[in-house]
């Protein structure tokens, strides 16, 4: 049975609460702050079985952590949950594993080998088509039912979804959150034998491809040491494409090499290049690695063990920004996080209507993005290659246009490095047909004009 409270000083709505790990992680993070220990968590999911498990796991977190003033409720109707919310967190997956499987396997049959495929590439574009309409509906509900609430989006493809929500809903109080900036900076500090608190850094760009352009300890520039380490053979093999970026472009990029290898035309052209630039597979760029992450036939057993505390949730605070933001807004104790927001002058040499990732100062007034200035021009150009594809994918999702889907696929850096336009059109057609069951209703029956193949050997 759900616990409830008549005196809720803080209400946090988690949409997608039936995830295996995320909602429990976020709940534990929030409650690790004593000032938030009386929070109410409104858990929302469309799957009643997963929602029931989520409630049991949250109950265990309350008991094991001694959080006796915290409360929760369970909801299949998000509108009911949103009433009087202070914060709304979205982490959803539309279409489940079958959709992921087809958006990885169909491109692979054409020679387009993705590792994760949830940010750009054919997989990210298709995920945008499935997810953006639902995220827009959520954003509109937030405006209607809790207009002063802060919306924290963790759903991928991050940049496309935040861009599309801002386009559709005016004055939306939205920030997109990831953990790639804090993970990457901590990783480089450790490699240099330092703690993250010893480092001052600057970072800006777009989600999963932000650039660390300043990395200092005690006022000394550490980037020369980073560049030297990037040529260490053992480090190169474990984090390959990111080291290639440093070697050739001079600056560390966020997100793991598996992701990074997908956003460019250089590392996944054919099986030989995938083997060379993704040694060891896994997060280093293993073909179709995302299927390993999401193919969880034993998810019931996994969640049942968590609900019985046989697999405990770590009650120590993680590096995720969500709880830090909630604490800063609630208490007024400021934090600096890296969030995904609309550009509007923050990065001068990226498109002004794009979604960018920059430092944001968070206080009781909310979040305030900090202007970065100009990125080194070559780094801005690499970001812009992604932004062009994002723009077309957002338009395609909004207009339900197969031609725009094709155009997004044609501009995708990985896809365009491997296929010609006739092949990209066929790939797009097959993906749209295979994903009809997972796309919004207004996509049903939509087909892509095959166009004649005028010459072939």
C-alpha positions as a Python dict, from the first residue, in 0.01 Angstrom:
ca = {
    (1, 'X'): (0, 0, 0),
    (2, 'X'): (127, 349, -83),
    (3, 'X'): (219, 573, 204),
    (4, 'X'): (94, 926, 191),
    (5, 'X'): (114, 1250, 386),
    (6, 'X'): (-122, 1540, 435),
    (7, 'X'): (166, 1780, 499),
    (8, 'X'): (392, 1762, 199),
    (9, 'X'): (654, 2034, 209),
    (10, 'X'): (816, 1901, -107),
    (11, 'X'): (661, 1697, -386),
    (12, 'X'): (874, 1521, -644),
    (13, 'X'): (707, 1344, -936),
    (14, 'X'): (907, 1070, -1108),
    (15, 'X'): (764, 977, -1450),
    (16, 'X'): (909, 644, -1554),
    (17, 'X'): (943, 524, -1194),
    (18, 'X'): (934, 158, -1299),
    (19, 'X'): (1288, 165, -1435),
    (20, 'X'): (1524, -95, -1296),
    (21, 'X'): (1761, 147, -1130),
    (22, 'X'): (1704, 515, -1202),
    (23, 'X'): (1408, 605, -980),
    (24, 'X'): (1552, 425, -679),
    (25, 'X'): (1887, 593, -736),
    (26, 'X'): (1726, 935, -751),
    (27, 'X'): (1512, 869, -442),
    (28, 'X'): (1817, 768, -239),
    (29, 'X'): (2009, 1073, -363),
    (30, 'X'): (1732, 1313, -261),
    (31, 'X'): (1693, 1163, 85),
    (32, 'X'): (2068, 1178, 146),
    (33, 'X'): (2011, 1550, 214),
    (34, 'X'): (1864, 1599, 562),
    (35, 'X'): (1678, 1908, 442),
    (36, 'X'): (1484, 1690, 195),
    (37, 'X'): (1409, 1401, 428),
    (38, 'X'): (1036, 1480, 443),
    (39, 'X'): (993, 1471, 64),
    (40, 'X'): (692, 1310, -98),
    (41, 'X'): (764, 1100, -409),
    (42, 'X'): (481, 1057, -657),
    (43, 'X'): (578, 753, -862),
    (44, 'X'): (430, 733, -1213),
    (45, 'X'): (448, 447, -1461),
    (46, 'X'): (223, 296, -1726),
    (47, 'X'): (323, -60, -1630),
    (48, 'X'): (135, -156, -1310),
    (49, 'X'): (371, -441, -1224),
    (50, 'X'): (681, -226, -1249),
    (51, 'X'): (506, 51, -1058),
    (52, 'X'): (423, -188, -775),
    (53, 'X'): (787, -298, -754),
    (54, 'X'): (896, 68, -755),
    (55, 'X'): (676, 136, -454),
    (56, 'X'): (818, -161, -265),
    (57, 'X'): (1174, -52, -339),
    (58, 'X'): (1108, 306, -226),
    (59, 'X'): (951, 170, 94),
    (60, 'X'): (1269, -26, 156),
    (61, 'X'): (1482, 284, 102),
    (62, 'X'): (1272, 467, 361),
    (63, 'X'): (1310, 187, 614),
    (64, 'X'): (1676, 106, 556),
    (65, 'X'): (1780, 470, 555),
    (66, 'X'): (1566, 567, 853),
    (67, 'X'): (1375, 821, 647),
    (68, 'X'): (1059, 806, 858),
    (69, 'X'): (917, 1139, 740),
    (70, 'X'): (940, 1062, 369),
    (71, 'X'): (626, 946, 187),
    (72, 'X'): (525, 818, -153),
    (73, 'X'): (225, 749, -372),
    (74, 'X'): (178, 546, -691),
    (75, 'X'): (1, 668, -1003),
    (76, 'X'): (-87, 538, -1346),
    (77, 'X'): (-234, 880, -1432),
    (78, 'X'): (46, 1136, -1443),
    (79, 'X'): (-197, 1430, -1432),
    (80, 'X'): (-319, 1320, -1092),
    (81, 'X'): (42, 1298, -972),
    (82, 'X'): (141, 1639, -1109),
    (83, 'X'): (-101, 1843, -898),
    (84, 'X'): (101, 2072, -666),
    (85, 'X'): (435, 1920, -770),
    (86, 'X'): (756, 2114, -704),
    (87, 'X'): (978, 1903, -927),
    (88, 'X'): (901, 1668, -1214),
    (89, 'X'): (1158, 1416, -1336),
    (90, 'X'): (1118, 1230, -1666),
    (91, 'X'): (1307, 913, -1753),
    (92, 'X'): (1096, 714, -1998),
    (93, 'X'): (1147, 451, -2268),
    (94, 'X'): (891, 428, -2547),
    (95, 'X'): (865, 100, -2735),
    (96, 'X'): (1082, -101, -2497),
    (97, 'X'): (1338, -355, -2608),
    (98, 'X'): (1164, -454, -2936),
    (99, 'X'): (1196, -98, -3066),
    (100, 'X'): (1561, -81, -2966),
    (101, 'X'): (1631, -415, -3129),
    (102, 'X'): (1492, -311, -3467),
    (103, 'X'): (1663, 29, -3469),
    (104, 'X'): (1998, -142, -3405),
    (105, 'X'): (1957, -454, -3623),
    (106, 'X'): (1806, -298, -3935),
    (107, 'X'): (2083, -38, -3977),
    (108, 'X'): (2340, -311, -3905),
    (109, 'X'): (2200, -508, -4201),
    (110, 'X'): (2286, -204, -4416),
    (111, 'X'): (2637, -181, -4268),
    (112, 'X'): (2562, 97, -4015),
    (113, 'X'): (2700, -44, -3690),
    (114, 'X'): (2578, 143, -3382),
    (115, 'X'): (2690, 80, -3024),
    (116, 'X'): (2428, 266, -2818),
    (117, 'X'): (2218, 453, -3072),
    (118, 'X'): (2012, 664, -2831),
    (119, 'X'): (2145, 1012, -2909),
    (120, 'X'): (2212, 1051, -3281),
    (121, 'X'): (2242, 787, -3559),
    (122, 'X'): (1936, 597, -3691),
    (123, 'X'): (1858, 471, -3341),
    (124, 'X'): (1854, 817, -3186),
    (125, 'X'): (1642, 958, -3469),
    (126, 'X'): (1383, 682, -3433),
    (127, 'X'): (1382, 720, -3056),
    (128, 'X'): (1309, 1090, -3104),
    (129, 'X'): (1011, 1009, -3328),
    (130, 'X'): (869, 773, -3065),
    (131, 'X'): (942, 984, -2760),
    (132, 'X'): (913, 1353, -2842),
    (133, 'X'): (532, 1362, -2876),
    (134, 'X'): (496, 1203, -2532),
    (135, 'X'): (752, 1437, -2377),
    (136, 'X'): (566, 1734, -2526),
    (137, 'X'): (242, 1606, -2371),
    (138, 'X'): (419, 1575, -2035),
    (139, 'X'): (555, 1929, -2068),
    (140, 'X'): (207, 2064, -2143),
    (141, 'X'): (66, 1880, -1843),
    (142, 'X'): (336, 2032, -1623),
    (143, 'X'): (238, 2379, -1745),
    (144, 'X'): (-129, 2306, -1673),
    (145, 'X'): (-111, 2119, -1341),
    (146, 'X'): (203, 2254, -1171),
    (147, 'X'): (317, 2561, -1366),
    (148, 'X'): (581, 2662, -1110),
    (149, 'X'): (746, 2319, -1105),
    (150, 'X'): (1093, 2260, -1246),
    (151, 'X'): (1103, 1986, -1511),
    (152, 'X'): (1420, 1776, -1505),
    (153, 'X'): (1458, 1559, -1815),
    (154, 'X'): (1683, 1253, -1812),
    (155, 'X'): (1532, 1089, -2122),
    (156, 'X'): (1738, 1043, -2439),
    (157, 'X'): (1789, 1166, -2706),
    (158, 'X'): (1850, 1455, -2467),
    (159, 'X'): (1921, 1740, -2707),
    (160, 'X'): (1642, 1652, -2950),
    (161, 'X'): (1381, 1613, -2676),
    (162, 'X'): (1468, 1933, -2490),
    (163, 'X'): (1479, 2125, -2818),
    (164, 'X'): (1143, 1984, -2925),
    (165, 'X'): (975, 2051, -2590),
    (166, 'X'): (1094, 2412, -2585),
    (167, 'X'): (969, 2460, -2942),
    (168, 'X'): (626, 2327, -2852),
    (169, 'X'): (569, 2479, -2506),
    (170, 'X'): (637, 2846, -2434),
    (171, 'X'): (836, 2953, -2128),
    (172, 'X'): (897, 2596, -2016),
    (173, 'X'): (1095, 2565, -1692),
    (174, 'X'): (1307, 2276, -1820),
    (175, 'X'): (1663, 2157, -1781),
    (176, 'X'): (1807, 1840, -1933),
    (177, 'X'): (2043, 1639, -1715),
    (178, 'X'): (2315, 1385, -1783),
    (179, 'X'): (2618, 1258, -1591),
    (180, 'X'): (2878, 1272, -1867),
    (181, 'X'): (3042, 1600, -1762),
    (182, 'X'): (3093, 1503, -1398),
    (183, 'X'): (3197, 1149, -1492),
    (184, 'X'): (3452, 1264, -1750),
    (185, 'X'): (3607, 1537, -1536),
    (186, 'X'): (3636, 1303, -1239),
    (187, 'X'): (3789, 1038, -1465),
    (188, 'X'): (4055, 1278, -1594),
    (189, 'X'): (4132, 1408, -1245),
    (190, 'X'): (4188, 1049, -1129),
    (191, 'X'): (4412, 975, -1427),
    (192, 'X'): (4624, 1274, -1328),
    (193, 'X'): (4643, 1157, -966),
    (194, 'X'): (4416, 1437, -846),
    (195, 'X'): (4076, 1469, -685),
    (196, 'X'): (3793, 1645, -866),
    (197, 'X'): (3791, 1913, -593),
    (198, 'X'): (4151, 1993, -693),
    (199, 'X'): (4040, 2085, -1046),
    (200, 'X'): (3894, 2398, -1197),
    (201, 'X'): (3756, 2345, -1544),
    (202, 'X'): (3546, 2490, -1824),
    (203, 'X'): (3322, 2272, -2036),
    (204, 'X'): (3065, 2347, -2305),
    (205, 'X'): (2914, 2200, -2618),
    (206, 'X'): (2616, 1969, -2662),
    (207, 'X'): (2498, 1666, -2468),
    (208, 'X'): (2735, 1370, -2500),
    (209, 'X'): (2972, 1591, -2698),
    (210, 'X'): (3078, 1875, -2469),
    (211, 'X'): (3440, 1989, -2468),
    (212, 'X'): (3669, 2040, -2170),
    (213, 'X'): (3854, 2352, -2280),
    (214, 'X'): (4013, 2439, -1944),
    (215, 'X'): (4146, 2191, -1687),
    (216, 'X'): (4363, 2343, -1414),
    (217, 'X'): (4506, 2247, -1077),
    (218, 'X'): (4646, 2522, -854),
    (219, 'X'): (4638, 2756, -1149),
    (220, 'X'): (4846, 2525, -1370),
    (221, 'X'): (4717, 2409, -1708),
    (222, 'X'): (4671, 2029, -1700),
    (223, 'X'): (4568, 1989, -2065),
    (224, 'X'): (4927, 1917, -2182),
    (225, 'X'): (4935, 1622, -1939),
    (226, 'X'): (4595, 1507, -2066),
    (227, 'X'): (4721, 1520, -2426),
    (228, 'X'): (5028, 1319, -2333),
    (229, 'X'): (4819, 1056, -2153),
    (230, 'X'): (4592, 1021, -2456),
    (231, 'X'): (4885, 862, -2640),
    (232, 'X'): (4937, 595, -2373),
    (233, 'X'): (4868, 265, -2550),
    (234, 'X'): (4680, 104, -2260),
    (235, 'X'): (4460, 408, -2203),
    (236, 'X'): (4401, 440, -2577),
    (237, 'X'): (4279, 81, -2598),
    (238, 'X'): (4032, 126, -2312),
    (239, 'X'): (3889, 461, -2428),
    (240, 'X'): (3977, 465, -2793),
    (241, 'X'): (3775, 717, -2990),
    (242, 'X'): (3793, 978, -2713),
    (243, 'X'): (4171, 949, -2715),
    (244, 'X'): (4165, 989, -3093),
    (245, 'X'): (3972, 1314, -3048),
    (246, 'X'): (4232, 1446, -2804),
    (247, 'X'): (4519, 1330, -3027),
    (248, 'X'): (4383, 1504, -3336),
    (249, 'X'): (4168, 1790, -3203),
    (250, 'X'): (4345, 1873, -2877),
    (251, 'X'): (4062, 1872, -2622),
    (252, 'X'): (3886, 1604, -2413),
    (253, 'X'): (3526, 1529, -2505),
    (254, 'X'): (3260, 1403, -2266),
    (255, 'X'): (3081, 1069, -2283),
    (256, 'X'): (3235, 725, -2324),
    (257, 'X'): (3408, 610, -2640),
    (258, 'X'): (3122, 383, -2744),
    (259, 'X'): (2889, 679, -2771),
    (260, 'X'): (3158, 905, -2909),
    (261, 'X'): (3245, 666, -3191),
    (262, 'X'): (2887, 690, -3324),
    (263, 'X'): (2875, 1067, -3368),
    (264, 'X'): (3145, 1092, -3633),
    (265, 'X'): (3232, 944, -3972),
    (266, 'X'): (3573, 815, -3866),
    (267, 'X'): (3549, 508, -3643),
    (268, 'X'): (3272, 272, -3759),
    (269, 'X'): (3297, 266, -4140),
    (270, 'X'): (3327, -113, -4165),
    (271, 'X'): (3387, -418, -3942),
    (272, 'X'): (3763, -364, -3957),
    (273, 'X'): (3745, -6, -3831),
    (274, 'X'): (3497, -104, -3557),
    (275, 'X'): (3739, -373, -3442),
    (276, 'X'): (4030, -129, -3448),
    (277, 'X'): (3860, 161, -3270),
    (278, 'X'): (3642, -40, -3029),
    (279, 'X'): (3883, -299, -2886),
    (280, 'X'): (3724, -496, -2605),
    (281, 'X'): (3372, -394, -2706),
    (282, 'X'): (3126, -303, -2432),
    (283, 'X'): (3118, 67, -2344),
    (284, 'X'): (3419, 110, -2572),
    (285, 'X'): (3188, 70, -2871),
    (286, 'X'): (3080, -292, -2888),
    (287, 'X'): (2841, -347, -3183),
    (288, 'X'): (2483, -327, -3058),
    (289, 'X'): (2599, -293, -2697),
    (290, 'X'): (2272, -123, -2602),
    (291, 'X'): (2088, -450, -2661),
    (292, 'X'): (2294, -606, -2382),
    (293, 'X'): (2192, -320, -2153),
    (294, 'X'): (1820, -336, -2229),
    (295, 'X'): (1755, -705, -2291),
    (296, 'X'): (1654, -788, -1935),
    (297, 'X'): (1424, -1094, -1942),
    (298, 'X'): (1489, -1138, -1569),
    (299, 'X'): (1380, -786, -1474),
    (300, 'X'): (1110, -918, -1239),
    (301, 'X'): (1364, -1115, -1042),
    (302, 'X'): (1598, -816, -1035),
    (303, 'X'): (1331, -581, -901),
    (304, 'X'): (1200, -843, -657),
    (305, 'X'): (1548, -878, -507),
    (306, 'X'): (1569, -501, -470),
    (307, 'X'): (1223, -496, -310),
    (308, 'X'): (1336, -761, -58),
    (309, 'X'): (1666, -573, -7),
    (310, 'X'): (1858, -878, -121),
    (311, 'X'): (2011, -641, -375),
    (312, 'X'): (2034, -320, -171),
    (313, 'X'): (2021, 27, -320),
    (314, 'X'): (2335, 220, -232),
    (315, 'X'): (2220, 494, 4),
    (316, 'X'): (2533, 702, -54),
    (317, 'X'): (2475, 1005, -276),
    (318, 'X'): (2573, 954, -641),
    (319, 'X'): (2709, 1207, -892),
    (320, 'X'): (2369, 1262, -1057),
    (321, 'X'): (2267, 1628, -1067),
    (322, 'X'): (1896, 1582, -996),
    (323, 'X'): (1914, 1574, -616),
    (324, 'X'): (2171, 1855, -611),
    (325, 'X'): (1933, 2078, -804),
    (326, 'X'): (1636, 1992, -583),
    (327, 'X'): (1843, 2065, -272),
    (328, 'X'): (1976, 2395, -408),
    (329, 'X'): (1632, 2522, -511),
    (330, 'X'): (1472, 2407, -185),
    (331, 'X'): (1737, 2539, 55),
    (332, 'X'): (1894, 2823, -139),
    (333, 'X'): (2242, 2672, -102),
    (334, 'X'): (2386, 2725, -450),
    (335, 'X'): (2523, 2455, -680),
    (336, 'X'): (2682, 2461, -1023),
    (337, 'X'): (2568, 2185, -1256),
    (338, 'X'): (2602, 2127, -1629),
    (339, 'X'): (2262, 2128, -1791),
    (340, 'X'): (2103, 2113, -2134),
    (341, 'X'): (1927, 2437, -2218),
    (342, 'X'): (1844, 2641, -2527),
    (343, 'X'): (2147, 2829, -2654),
    (344, 'X'): (2017, 3185, -2692),
    (345, 'X'): (2365, 3338, -2692),
    (346, 'X'): (2533, 3107, -2440),
    (347, 'X'): (2775, 2958, -2695),
    (348, 'X'): (2830, 3224, -2958),
    (349, 'X'): (2943, 3004, -3247),
    (350, 'X'): (2674, 2737, -3224),
    (351, 'X'): (2321, 2783, -3368),
    (352, 'X'): (2127, 3005, -3133),
    (353, 'X'): (1810, 2795, -3142),
    (354, 'X'): (1991, 2468, -3061),
    (355, 'X'): (2006, 2286, -2728),
    (356, 'X'): (2349, 2319, -2566),
    (357, 'X'): (2518, 2189, -2251),
    (358, 'X'): (2673, 2457, -2030),
    (359, 'X'): (2738, 2539, -1667),
    (360, 'X'): (2425, 2647, -1478),
    (361, 'X'): (2417, 2811, -1137),
    (362, 'X'): (2126, 2684, -926),
    (363, 'X'): (1974, 2879, -637),
    (364, 'X'): (1634, 2913, -473),
    (365, 'X'): (1533, 3110, -785),
    (366, 'X'): (1599, 2813, -1011),
    (367, 'X'): (1877, 2760, -1262),
    (368, 'X'): (2068, 3031, -1446),
    (369, 'X'): (2279, 2919, -1745),
    (370, 'X'): (2620, 3087, -1760),
    (371, 'X'): (2739, 3228, -2096),
    (372, 'X'): (3044, 3045, -2226),
    (373, 'X'): (3158, 3255, -2521),
    (374, 'X'): (3309, 3095, -2831),
    (375, 'X'): (3425, 2737, -2857),
    (376, 'X'): (3742, 2670, -3055),
    (377, 'X'): (3607, 2686, -3407),
    (378, 'X'): (3683, 2327, -3506),
    (379, 'X'): (3501, 2197, -3198),
    (380, 'X'): (3196, 2409, -3279),
    (381, 'X'): (3198, 2266, -3632),
    (382, 'X'): (3199, 1909, -3496),
    (383, 'X'): (2903, 1997, -3270),
    (384, 'X'): (2724, 2157, -3563),
    (385, 'X'): (2736, 1832, -3759),
    (386, 'X'): (2522, 1679, -3484),
    (387, 'X'): (2298, 1983, -3448),
    (388, 'X'): (2201, 1971, -3817),
    (389, 'X'): (2074, 1615, -3774),
    (390, 'X'): (1899, 1704, -3446),
    (391, 'X'): (1716, 1992, -3611),
    (392, 'X'): (1573, 1772, -3886),
    (393, 'X'): (1480, 1492, -3644),
    (394, 'X'): (1286, 1736, -3423),
    (395, 'X'): (1104, 1872, -3727),
    (396, 'X'): (1030, 1519, -3847),
    (397, 'X'): (881, 1424, -3510),
    (398, 'X'): (667, 1738, -3495),
    (399, 'X'): (541, 1714, -3854),
    (400, 'X'): (527, 1334, -3887),
    (401, 'X'): (715, 1367, -4215),
    (402, 'X'): (891, 1060, -4361),
    (403, 'X'): (1088, 1285, -4595),
    (404, 'X'): (1228, 1478, -4298),
    (405, 'X'): (1322, 1149, -4134),
    (406, 'X'): (1513, 1054, -4447),
    (407, 'X'): (1683, 1394, -4452),
    (408, 'X'): (1789, 1357, -4088),
    (409, 'X'): (1930, 1012, -4164),
    (410, 'X'): (2111, 1149, -4471),
    (411, 'X'): (2285, 1416, -4263),
    (412, 'X'): (2373, 1181, -3977),
    (413, 'X'): (2758, 1167, -3967),
    (414, 'X'): (2780, 788, -3925),
    (415, 'X'): (2509, 691, -4172),
    (416, 'X'): (2632, 928, -4442),
    (417, 'X'): (2987, 795, -4407),
    (418, 'X'): (2871, 445, -4503),
    (419, 'X'): (2564, 464, -4728),
    (420, 'X'): (2465, 646, -5044),
    (421, 'X'): (2135, 832, -5066),
    (422, 'X'): (1942, 546, -5227),
    (423, 'X'): (2058, 315, -4948),
    (424, 'X'): (1971, 568, -4678),
    (425, 'X'): (1621, 603, -4826),
    (426, 'X'): (1572, 225, -4818),
    (427, 'X'): (1703, 209, -4460),
    (428, 'X'): (1465, 486, -4352),
    (429, 'X'): (1171, 312, -4519),
    (430, 'X'): (1246, -19, -4346),
    (431, 'X'): (1283, 148, -4005),
    (432, 'X'): (955, 339, -4037),
    (433, 'X'): (775, 20, -4139),
    (434, 'X'): (930, -187, -3860),
    (435, 'X'): (846, 72, -3592),
    (436, 'X'): (485, 148, -3685),
    (437, 'X'): (364, -22, -3366),
    (438, 'X'): (579, 204, -3148),
    (439, 'X'): (521, 536, -3324),
    (440, 'X'): (241, 780, -3234),
    (441, 'X'): (-96, 733, -3402),
    (442, 'X'): (-43, 1011, -3655),
    (443, 'X'): (245, 810, -3805),
    (444, 'X'): (28, 510, -3885),
    (445, 'X'): (21, 435, -4256),
    (446, 'X'): (296, 688, -4333),
    (447, 'X'): (529, 561, -4605),
    (448, 'X'): (842, 696, -4768),
    (449, 'X'): (852, 754, -5143),
    (450, 'X'): (1119, 505, -5259),
    (451, 'X'): (1235, 722, -5553),
    (452, 'X'): (1372, 540, -5860),
    (453, 'X'): (1725, 404, -5863),
    (454, 'X'): (1836, 554, -6191),
    (455, 'X'): (2158, 361, -6236),
    (456, 'X'): (2328, 66, -6077),
    (457, 'X'): (2601, -161, -6196),
}
